[in-house]
Amino acid sequence: DPEAKAGVERIFRTIREEVLDEVGDRVLKLAELNSLLWSWVSAIWTTARPPSSIRSRRRRVRAWGVR
């Protein structure tokens, strides 16, 4: 199903752009990465996401404790 595949690709692209690109080349423990991802899911993904949320993603990632 092409629509389902597009949805899966879209979520992975969003995670990469909003979370993993901000982590960069830093090595994180699995527990730290898991915590970061769950923080993003609960704070960002599960709420309404206006376009301004994309522009402020660096500020959000810093607020989650990743430097």
PDB file of C-alpha atoms in Angstrom:
ATOM      1  CA  ASP A   1       0.000   0.000   0.000  1.00  0.00           C
ATOM      2  CA  PRO A   2       1.785   3.186  -1.169  1.00  0.00           C
ATOM      3  CA  GLU A   3      -0.114   5.445   1.242  1.00  0.00           C
ATOM      4  CA  ALA A   4       0.945   3.381   4.253  1.00  0.00           C
ATOM      5  CA  LYS A   5       4.549   3.342   3.072  1.00  0.00           C
ATOM      6  CA  ALA A   6       4.484   7.127   2.642  1.00  0.00           C
ATOM      7  CA  GLY A   7       3.168   7.533   6.192  1.00  0.00           C
ATOM      8  CA  VAL A   8       5.951   5.370   7.620  1.00  0.00           C
ATOM      9  CA  GLU A   9       8.583   7.256   5.618  1.00  0.00           C
ATOM     10  CA  ARG A  10       7.117  10.577   6.777  1.00  0.00           C
ATOM     11  CA  ILE A  11       7.316   9.698  10.485  1.00  0.00           C
ATOM     12  CA  PHE A  12      10.927   8.512  10.154  1.00  0.00           C
ATOM     13  CA  ARG A  13      11.857  11.672   8.252  1.00  0.00           C
ATOM     14  CA  THR A  14      10.202  13.806  10.935  1.00  0.00           C
ATOM     15  CA  ILE A  15      12.030  11.964  13.740  1.00  0.00           C
ATOM     16  CA  ARG A  16      15.326  12.365  11.881  1.00  0.00           C
ATOM     17  CA  GLU A  17      14.767  16.091  11.241  1.00  0.00           C
ATOM     18  CA  GLU A  18      13.346  17.070  14.636  1.00  0.00           C
ATOM     19  CA  VAL A  19      15.272  14.793  16.976  1.00  0.00           C
ATOM     20  CA  LEU A  20      18.211  12.904  15.531  1.00  0.00           C
ATOM     21  CA  ASP A  21      19.686  15.735  13.446  1.00  0.00           C
ATOM     22  CA  GLU A  22      19.850  17.820  16.626  1.00  0.00           C
ATOM     23  CA  VAL A  23      21.767  15.073  18.439  1.00  0.00           C
ATOM     24  CA  GLY A  24      24.332  15.109  15.623  1.00  0.00           C
ATOM     25  CA  ASP A  25      27.464  13.002  16.053  1.00  0.00           C
ATOM     26  CA  ARG A  26      27.225  12.807  19.840  1.00  0.00           C
ATOM     27  CA  VAL A  27      27.156   9.315  21.251  1.00  0.00           C
ATOM     28  CA  LEU A  28      24.222   8.802  23.570  1.00  0.00           C
ATOM     29  CA  LYS A  29      23.431   5.831  25.736  1.00  0.00           C
ATOM     30  CA  LEU A  30      20.353   3.943  24.613  1.00  0.00           C
ATOM     31  CA  ALA A  31      18.482   5.067  27.734  1.00  0.00           C
ATOM     32  CA  GLU A  32      19.298   8.730  26.950  1.00  0.00           C
ATOM     33  CA  LEU A  33      18.143   8.384  23.350  1.00  0.00           C
ATOM     34  CA  ASN A  34      14.998   6.584  24.455  1.00  0.00           C
ATOM     35  CA  SER A  35      14.245   9.323  26.976  1.00  0.00           C
ATOM     36  CA  LEU A  36      14.818  12.017  24.362  1.00  0.00           C
ATOM     37  CA  LEU A  37      12.536  10.297  21.864  1.00  0.00           C
ATOM     38  CA  TRP A  38       9.747   9.751  24.412  1.00  0.00           C
ATOM     39  CA  SER A  39      10.001  13.378  25.518  1.00  0.00           C
ATOM     40  CA  TRP A  40       9.574  14.439  21.904  1.00  0.00           C
ATOM     41  CA  VAL A  41       6.641  12.082  21.407  1.00  0.00           C
ATOM     42  CA  SER A  42       4.801  13.269  24.506  1.00  0.00           C
ATOM     43  CA  ALA A  43       5.581  16.979  24.135  1.00  0.00           C
ATOM     44  CA  ILE A  44       5.482  17.489  20.395  1.00  0.00           C
ATOM     45  CA  TRP A  45       4.053  14.667  18.359  1.00  0.00           C
ATOM     46  CA  THR A  46       0.942  14.072  20.457  1.00  0.00           C
ATOM     47  CA  THR A  47      -0.064  17.739  20.501  1.00  0.00           C
ATOM     48  CA  ALA A  48      -1.196  20.037  17.721  1.00  0.00           C
ATOM     49  CA  ARG A  49       1.890  20.993  15.712  1.00  0.00           C
ATOM     50  CA  PRO A  50       1.673  24.456  14.155  1.00  0.00           C
ATOM     51  CA  PRO A  51       4.291  25.384  11.535  1.00  0.00           C
ATOM     52  CA  SER A  52       6.148  27.504  14.083  1.00  0.00           C
ATOM     53  CA  SER A  53       6.950  24.320  16.016  1.00  0.00           C
ATOM     54  CA  ILE A  54       9.322  23.276  13.255  1.00  0.00           C
ATOM     55  CA  ARG A  55      11.258  26.542  13.487  1.00  0.00           C
ATOM     56  CA  SER A  56      11.618  26.243  17.245  1.00  0.00           C
ATOM     57  CA  ARG A  57      12.758  22.600  17.343  1.00  0.00           C
ATOM     58  CA  ARG A  58      16.313  23.471  18.438  1.00  0.00           C
ATOM     59  CA  ARG A  59      14.948  25.251  21.502  1.00  0.00           C
ATOM     60  CA  ARG A  60      12.755  22.245  22.358  1.00  0.00           C
ATOM     61  CA  VAL A  61      15.586  19.756  21.978  1.00  0.00           C
ATOM     62  CA  ARG A  62      17.793  21.873  24.262  1.00  0.00           C
ATOM     63  CA  ALA A  63      14.955  21.983  26.787  1.00  0.00           C
ATOM     64  CA  TRP A  64      14.978  18.172  26.819  1.00  0.00           C
ATOM     65  CA  GLY A  65      18.574  18.226  28.022  1.00  0.00           C
ATOM     66  CA  VAL A  66      20.547  17.527  24.832  1.00  0.00           C
ATOM     67  CA  ARG A  67      23.386  19.959  24.237  1.00  0.00           C
TER      68      ARG A  67
END
